[in-house]
PDB file of C-alpha atoms in Angstrom:
ATOM      1  CA  MET A   1      90.337  74.345  52.688  1.00  0.00           C
ATOM      2  CA  THR A   2      91.951  77.373  54.308  1.00  0.00           C
ATOM      3  CA  THR A   3      95.711  77.543  53.909  1.00  0.00           C
ATOM      4  CA  GLN A   4      98.269  79.614  55.715  1.00  0.00           C
ATOM      5  CA  LEU A   5     101.465  80.764  54.095  1.00  0.00           C
ATOM      6  CA  ALA A   6     104.628  81.344  56.108  1.00  0.00           C
ATOM      7  CA  LEU A   7     106.250  84.215  54.249  1.00  0.00           C
ATOM      8  CA  ASP A   8     109.935  84.987  54.631  1.00  0.00           C
ATOM      9  CA  PHE A   9     109.564  88.586  55.767  1.00  0.00           C
ATOM     10  CA  PRO A  10     112.406  90.032  57.861  1.00  0.00           C
ATOM     11  CA  SER A  11     111.902  89.404  61.560  1.00  0.00           C
ATOM     12  CA  ALA A  12     110.298  92.262  63.426  1.00  0.00           C
ATOM     13  CA  PRO A  13     112.625  94.031  65.861  1.00  0.00           C
ATOM     14  CA  PRO A  14     112.211  92.984  69.501  1.00  0.00           C
ATOM     15  CA  ARG A  15     109.591  94.865  71.477  1.00  0.00           C
ATOM     16  CA  TYR A  16     110.819  95.787  74.922  1.00  0.00           C
ATOM     17  CA  ARG A  17     107.778  97.571  76.292  1.00  0.00           C
ATOM     18  CA  ARG A  18     106.530  96.588  79.711  1.00  0.00           C
ATOM     19  CA  ALA A  19     103.221  95.528  78.127  1.00  0.00           C
ATOM     20  CA  ASP A  20     105.094  92.976  75.987  1.00  0.00           C
ATOM     21  CA  PHE A  21     106.898  91.315  78.903  1.00  0.00           C
ATOM     22  CA  ILE A  22     105.586  87.796  79.555  1.00  0.00           C
ATOM     23  CA  ALA A  23     104.810  88.076  83.264  1.00  0.00           C
ATOM     24  CA  ALA A  24     103.917  84.425  83.866  1.00  0.00           C
ATOM     25  CA  GLY A  25     105.402  81.941  86.304  1.00  0.00           C
ATOM     26  CA  ALA A  26     108.897  82.823  87.484  1.00  0.00           C
ATOM     27  CA  ALA A  27     109.026  85.836  85.162  1.00  0.00           C
ATOM     28  CA  ALA A  28     106.272  87.526  87.201  1.00  0.00           C
ATOM     29  CA  SER A  29     108.492  87.334  90.288  1.00  0.00           C
ATOM     30  CA  ALA A  30     111.422  88.744  88.313  1.00  0.00           C
ATOM     31  CA  LEU A  31     109.316  91.701  87.170  1.00  0.00           C
ATOM     32  CA  ALA A  32     108.198  92.386  90.729  1.00  0.00           C
ATOM     33  CA  ALA A  33     111.814  92.274  91.908  1.00  0.00           C
ATOM     34  CA  ALA A  34     112.815  94.727  89.171  1.00  0.00           C
ATOM     35  CA  ASP A  35     110.059  97.103  90.274  1.00  0.00           C
ATOM     36  CA  GLY A  36     111.316  96.785  93.831  1.00  0.00           C
ATOM     37  CA  PHE A  37     114.854  97.678  92.759  1.00  0.00           C
ATOM     38  CA  ALA A  38     113.680 100.697  90.773  1.00  0.00           C
ATOM     39  CA  ALA A  39     111.827 102.031  93.807  1.00  0.00           C
ATOM     40  CA  SER A  40     114.731 101.403  96.192  1.00  0.00           C
ATOM     41  CA  SER A  41     118.074 103.065  96.820  1.00  0.00           C
ATOM     42  CA  GLU A  42     120.001  99.848  96.108  1.00  0.00           C
ATOM     43  CA  PRO A  43     123.072 100.853  94.085  1.00  0.00           C
ATOM     44  CA  ALA A  44     123.586  97.828  91.842  1.00  0.00           C
ATOM     45  CA  LEU A  45     121.650  94.930  90.359  1.00  0.00           C
ATOM     46  CA  ALA A  46     122.665  91.928  88.262  1.00  0.00           C
ATOM     47  CA  ILE A  47     120.032  90.281  86.045  1.00  0.00           C
ATOM     48  CA  CYS A  48     121.184  86.817  85.016  1.00  0.00           C
ATOM     49  CA  GLY A  49     119.883  83.627  83.462  1.00  0.00           C
ATOM     50  CA  PRO A  50     119.858  81.554  80.268  1.00  0.00           C
ATOM     51  CA  ALA A  51     119.496  82.847  76.731  1.00  0.00           C
ATOM     52  CA  GLY A  52     115.970  83.920  75.870  1.00  0.00           C
ATOM     53  CA  ALA A  53     114.836  84.321  79.482  1.00  0.00           C
ATOM     54  CA  GLY A  54     113.936  88.006  79.121  1.00  0.00           C
ATOM     55  CA  LYS A  55     117.014  89.601  80.716  1.00  0.00           C
ATOM     56  CA  THR A  56     117.374  92.276  78.057  1.00  0.00           C
ATOM     57  CA  HIS A  57     113.639  92.960  78.159  1.00  0.00           C
ATOM     58  CA  LEU A  58     113.752  93.398  81.936  1.00  0.00           C
ATOM     59  CA  ALA A  59     116.766  95.691  81.590  1.00  0.00           C
ATOM     60  CA  HIS A  60     114.784  97.889  79.178  1.00  0.00           C
ATOM     61  CA  ILE A  61     111.875  98.046  81.620  1.00  0.00           C
ATOM     62  CA  LEU A  62     114.292  99.205  84.317  1.00  0.00           C
ATOM     63  CA  ALA A  63     115.893 101.646  81.895  1.00  0.00           C
ATOM     64  CA  GLU A  64     112.512 103.271  81.330  1.00  0.00           C
ATOM     65  CA  ALA A  65     111.890 103.444  85.069  1.00  0.00           C
ATOM     66  CA  LEU A  66     115.326 104.971  85.717  1.00  0.00           C
ATOM     67  CA  GLY A  67     115.243 107.321  82.742  1.00  0.00           C
ATOM     68  CA  ARG A  68     118.317 105.996  80.959  1.00  0.00           C
ATOM     69  CA  PRO A  69     118.924 103.968  77.764  1.00  0.00           C
ATOM     70  CA  VAL A  70     120.297 100.434  77.666  1.00  0.00           C
ATOM     71  CA  VAL A  71     123.876 100.205  76.379  1.00  0.00           C
ATOM     72  CA  ALA A  72     126.284  97.343  75.817  1.00  0.00           C
ATOM     73  CA  LEU A  73     128.682  96.958  78.724  1.00  0.00           C
ATOM     74  CA  ALA A  74     131.656  96.893  76.349  1.00  0.00           C
ATOM     75  CA  ASP A  75     130.669 100.406  75.187  1.00  0.00           C
ATOM     76  CA  ALA A  76     130.334 101.709  78.753  1.00  0.00           C
ATOM     77  CA  VAL A  77     133.567 100.576  80.412  1.00  0.00           C
ATOM     78  CA  GLY A  78     136.576 102.839  80.188  1.00  0.00           C
ATOM     79  CA  ARG A  79     134.448 105.990  80.130  1.00  0.00           C
ATOM     80  CA  PRO A  80     133.984 108.606  82.852  1.00  0.00           C
ATOM     81  CA  PHE A  81     131.137 107.948  85.290  1.00  0.00           C
ATOM     82  CA  ALA A  82     129.474 111.129  86.532  1.00  0.00           C
ATOM     83  CA  PRO A  83     128.425 111.439  90.189  1.00  0.00           C
ATOM     84  CA  GLY A  84     124.909 110.110  90.714  1.00  0.00           C
ATOM     85  CA  ALA A  85     124.676 108.734  87.180  1.00  0.00           C
ATOM     86  CA  ARG A  86     122.562 105.709  86.282  1.00  0.00           C
ATOM     87  CA  LEU A  87     123.820 103.037  83.885  1.00  0.00           C
ATOM     88  CA  ILE A  88     121.904 100.077  82.471  1.00  0.00           C
ATOM     89  CA  ALA A  89     124.299  97.753  80.642  1.00  0.00           C
ATOM     90  CA  ASP A  90     123.459  94.594  78.705  1.00  0.00           C
ATOM     91  CA  ASP A  91     125.764  91.776  77.558  1.00  0.00           C
ATOM     92  CA  ALA A  92     127.712  91.807  80.817  1.00  0.00           C
ATOM     93  CA  ASP A  93     128.937  88.312  79.977  1.00  0.00           C
ATOM     94  CA  ARG A  94     130.485  89.356  76.653  1.00  0.00           C
ATOM     95  CA  GLY A  95     134.087  89.808  77.740  1.00  0.00           C
ATOM     96  CA  ALA A  96     134.447  93.467  78.732  1.00  0.00           C
ATOM     97  CA  ASP A  97     137.974  94.312  79.886  1.00  0.00           C
ATOM     98  CA  PRO A  98     138.015  93.093  83.530  1.00  0.00           C
ATOM     99  CA  GLY A  99     140.113  95.998  84.809  1.00  0.00           C
ATOM    100  CA  GLU A 100     137.869  98.604  83.192  1.00  0.00           C
ATOM    101  CA  PHE A 101     134.790  96.689  84.352  1.00  0.00           C
ATOM    102  CA  LEU A 102     136.067  96.782  87.950  1.00  0.00           C
ATOM    103  CA  ALA A 103     136.810 100.499  87.654  1.00  0.00           C
ATOM    104  CA  LEU A 104     133.226 101.093  86.515  1.00  0.00           C
ATOM    105  CA  VAL A 105     131.763  99.121  89.423  1.00  0.00           C
ATOM    106  CA  GLU A 106     133.974 101.026  91.863  1.00  0.00           C
ATOM    107  CA  ALA A 107     133.022 104.383  90.318  1.00  0.00           C
ATOM    108  CA  VAL A 108     129.332 103.597  90.753  1.00  0.00           C
ATOM    109  CA  ARG A 109     129.888 102.823  94.438  1.00  0.00           C
ATOM    110  CA  GLU A 110     132.135 105.819  95.138  1.00  0.00           C
ATOM    111  CA  ARG A 111     130.069 108.388  93.240  1.00  0.00           C
ATOM    112  CA  GLY A 112     126.608 107.441  94.443  1.00  0.00           C
ATOM    113  CA  GLY A 113     125.411 106.072  91.132  1.00  0.00           C
ATOM    114  CA  ARG A 114     123.210 103.145  90.193  1.00  0.00           C
ATOM    115  CA  LEU A 115     124.135 100.236  87.965  1.00  0.00           C
ATOM    116  CA  VAL A 116     122.057  97.516  86.317  1.00  0.00           C
ATOM    117  CA  LEU A 117     123.883  94.683  84.564  1.00  0.00           C
ATOM    118  CA  ALA A 118     122.278  91.963  82.448  1.00  0.00           C
ATOM    119  CA  GLY A 119     123.982  88.878  81.099  1.00  0.00           C
ATOM    120  CA  ARG A 120     123.983  85.117  80.743  1.00  0.00           C
ATOM    121  CA  GLY A 121     125.101  82.749  83.461  1.00  0.00           C
ATOM    122  CA  ASP A 122     126.447  83.474  86.931  1.00  0.00           C
ATOM    123  CA  PRO A 123     127.572  87.097  87.422  1.00  0.00           C
ATOM    124  CA  ARG A 124     130.796  85.882  89.008  1.00  0.00           C
ATOM    125  CA  ASP A 125     131.719  84.404  85.630  1.00  0.00           C
ATOM    126  CA  TRP A 126     131.528  87.872  84.061  1.00  0.00           C
ATOM    127  CA  ALA A 127     134.685  88.872  85.946  1.00  0.00           C
ATOM    128  CA  GLY A 128     137.118  87.259  83.523  1.00  0.00           C
ATOM    129  CA  GLY A 129     139.103  85.753  86.374  1.00  0.00           C
ATOM    130  CA  LEU A 130     139.687  89.059  88.198  1.00  0.00           C
ATOM    131  CA  ARG A 131     139.084  88.176  91.839  1.00  0.00           C
ATOM    132  CA  ASP A 132     138.238  91.679  93.079  1.00  0.00           C
ATOM    133  CA  LEU A 133     135.641  92.082  90.336  1.00  0.00           C
ATOM    134  CA  GLU A 134     134.211  88.645  91.057  1.00  0.00           C
ATOM    135  CA  THR A 135     133.754  89.674  94.706  1.00  0.00           C
ATOM    136  CA  ARG A 136     131.972  92.918  93.744  1.00  0.00           C
ATOM    137  CA  LEU A 137     129.657  91.127  91.324  1.00  0.00           C
ATOM    138  CA  ALA A 138     128.834  88.408  93.844  1.00  0.00           C
ATOM    139  CA  ALA A 139     127.826  91.082  96.380  1.00  0.00           C
ATOM    140  CA  MET A 140     125.299  92.779  94.074  1.00  0.00           C
ATOM    141  CA  ALA A 141     121.568  92.371  94.422  1.00  0.00           C
ATOM    142  CA  ARG A 142     120.529  89.753  91.903  1.00  0.00           C
ATOM    143  CA  ILE A 143     117.522  88.720  89.844  1.00  0.00           C
ATOM    144  CA  VAL A 144     117.929  85.170  88.580  1.00  0.00           C
ATOM    145  CA  MET A 145     115.688  84.312  85.650  1.00  0.00           C
ATOM    146  CA  PRO A 146     115.505  80.498  85.610  1.00  0.00           C
ATOM    147  CA  GLU A 147     114.387  78.220  82.839  1.00  0.00           C
ATOM    148  CA  PRO A 148     110.586  78.354  82.485  1.00  0.00           C
ATOM    149  CA  ASP A 149     108.009  76.350  84.348  1.00  0.00           C
ATOM    150  CA  GLU A 150     105.221  74.876  82.228  1.00  0.00           C
ATOM    151  CA  ALA A 151     102.976  77.946  82.518  1.00  0.00           C
ATOM    152  CA  LEU A 152     105.733  80.239  81.308  1.00  0.00           C
ATOM    153  CA  LEU A 153     106.765  77.776  78.594  1.00  0.00           C
ATOM    154  CA  ARG A 154     103.205  77.925  77.193  1.00  0.00           C
ATOM    155  CA  ALA A 155     103.201  81.712  77.287  1.00  0.00           C
ATOM    156  CA  VAL A 156     106.584  81.904  75.541  1.00  0.00           C
ATOM    157  CA  MET A 157     105.405  79.644  72.715  1.00  0.00           C
ATOM    158  CA  LEU A 158     102.160  81.573  72.243  1.00  0.00           C
ATOM    159  CA  LYS A 159     104.105  84.852  72.090  1.00  0.00           C
ATOM    160  CA  ALA A 160     106.575  83.374  69.577  1.00  0.00           C
ATOM    161  CA  PHE A 161     103.752  82.207  67.293  1.00  0.00           C
ATOM    162  CA  GLU A 162     102.107  85.620  67.602  1.00  0.00           C
ATOM    163  CA  ASP A 163     105.359  87.409  66.741  1.00  0.00           C
ATOM    164  CA  ARG A 164     105.613  85.287  63.584  1.00  0.00           C
ATOM    165  CA  GLN A 165     101.963  86.016  62.750  1.00  0.00           C
ATOM    166  CA  LEU A 166     101.218  82.286  62.741  1.00  0.00           C
ATOM    167  CA  ARG A 167      97.833  80.867  63.670  1.00  0.00           C
ATOM    168  CA  VAL A 168      97.840  77.739  65.773  1.00  0.00           C
ATOM    169  CA  SER A 169      94.931  75.383  66.264  1.00  0.00           C
ATOM    170  CA  PRO A 170      93.486  75.181  69.780  1.00  0.00           C
ATOM    171  CA  GLY A 171      95.395  72.694  71.862  1.00  0.00           C
ATOM    172  CA  VAL A 172      98.719  72.860  69.986  1.00  0.00           C
ATOM    173  CA  VAL A 173     100.542  74.598  72.820  1.00  0.00           C
ATOM    174  CA  ASP A 174      98.720  72.461  75.389  1.00  0.00           C
ATOM    175  CA  TYR A 175      99.949  69.376  73.519  1.00  0.00           C
ATOM    176  CA  ALA A 176     103.526  70.577  73.156  1.00  0.00           C
ATOM    177  CA  ALA A 177     104.207  72.060  76.595  1.00  0.00           C
ATOM    178  CA  PRO A 178     104.310  68.833  78.660  1.00  0.00           C
ATOM    179  CA  ARG A 179     106.332  67.068  75.940  1.00  0.00           C
ATOM    180  CA  LEU A 180     109.115  69.629  75.663  1.00  0.00           C
ATOM    181  CA  PRO A 181     112.107  70.136  77.938  1.00  0.00           C
ATOM    182  CA  ARG A 182     111.390  73.139  80.146  1.00  0.00           C
ATOM    183  CA  THR A 183     113.900  75.440  78.501  1.00  0.00           C
ATOM    184  CA  TYR A 184     113.618  78.588  76.425  1.00  0.00           C
ATOM    185  CA  ALA A 185     115.747  76.907  73.768  1.00  0.00           C
ATOM    186  CA  ALA A 186     113.222  74.060  73.464  1.00  0.00           C
ATOM    187  CA  ALA A 187     110.323  76.507  73.104  1.00  0.00           C
ATOM    188  CA  ARG A 188     112.117  78.403  70.333  1.00  0.00           C
ATOM    189  CA  ALA A 189     113.114  75.181  68.587  1.00  0.00           C
ATOM    190  CA  PHE A 190     109.536  73.880  68.648  1.00  0.00           C
ATOM    191  CA  VAL A 191     108.086  77.075  67.175  1.00  0.00           C
ATOM    192  CA  GLU A 192     110.740  77.097  64.448  1.00  0.00           C
ATOM    193  CA  ALA A 193     110.136  73.412  63.655  1.00  0.00           C
ATOM    194  CA  ALA A 194     106.369  73.981  63.560  1.00  0.00           C
ATOM    195  CA  GLU A 195     106.877  76.865  61.135  1.00  0.00           C
ATOM    196  CA  GLU A 196     108.964  74.618  58.895  1.00  0.00           C
ATOM    197  CA  GLU A 197     106.205  71.994  58.966  1.00  0.00           C
ATOM    198  CA  LEU A 198     103.687  74.712  58.072  1.00  0.00           C
ATOM    199  CA  LYS A 199     105.775  75.733  55.053  1.00  0.00           C
ATOM    200  CA  ALA A 200     105.827  72.127  53.873  1.00  0.00           C
ATOM    201  CA  ALA A 201     102.120  71.421  54.496  1.00  0.00           C
ATOM    202  CA  GLY A 202     100.612  74.814  53.631  1.00  0.00           C
ATOM    203  CA  ARG A 203      97.950  74.717  56.318  1.00  0.00           C
ATOM    204  CA  PRO A 204      97.507  76.097  59.844  1.00  0.00           C
ATOM    205  CA  ILE A 205      99.565  74.514  62.584  1.00  0.00           C
ATOM    206  CA  ASN A 206      97.393  71.771  64.061  1.00  0.00           C
ATOM    207  CA  LEU A 207      98.055  68.805  66.333  1.00  0.00           C
ATOM    208  CA  GLY A 208      99.359  66.705  63.452  1.00  0.00           C
ATOM    209  CA  LEU A 209     101.948  69.318  62.522  1.00  0.00           C
ATOM    210  CA  ALA A 210     102.820  69.740  66.195  1.00  0.00           C
ATOM    211  CA  ARG A 211     103.464  66.017  66.549  1.00  0.00           C
ATOM    212  CA  ARG A 212     105.727  66.054  63.498  1.00  0.00           C
ATOM    213  CA  ALA A 213     107.591  69.103  64.783  1.00  0.00           C
ATOM    214  CA  ILE A 214     108.278  67.402  68.111  1.00  0.00           C
ATOM    215  CA  ALA A 215     109.311  64.187  66.334  1.00  0.00           C
ATOM    216  CA  ARG A 216     111.835  66.193  64.300  1.00  0.00           C
ATOM    217  CA  LEU A 217     113.345  67.645  67.438  1.00  0.00           C
ATOM    218  CA  PHE A 218     113.268  64.688  69.796  1.00  0.00           C
TER     219      PHE A 218
END
């Protein structure tokens, strides 16, 4: 009988190439919207949605298109903004100083720059209670990355198994997808639970292991 070992190697760093973006379901529309922004003269864009939705990945795709690196917003605020500069900032929800954040947004507008922000939740909540900043963020073009539909949920699980170098029997993802909540968190939890079942059983992830993984979670 063929066995499969789940070895505790360090996780591979995330791959943010365009080719690695899961362009299925709603994510395909988000990618098309990002391409549209890159080709436009729109000054500012907010990418928002739940954890694991691909916001950071999409920001990196835009960074490549705009010729700039992705930085954490907290590292960008409070610094000079050159005329015409382009800034792609992640973790916009992570509590940057509201006054400095507002100054950055204003500098982009006044100096003809371009700004891409990525973060969890509603962009208005990134303002830390500062009304003027909330108004500016609400006025930005926006890409909302919702929780996945079933097609995207399947693709996310397949990619997660692939990233862990785990083989899955045919039908495992087809079995799991309609039985899981349609959230990125549920997809991650299922893959992690299936990997734990694999470690215990020492064989490829089949329907039996998938059933046990779902039973553990729900």
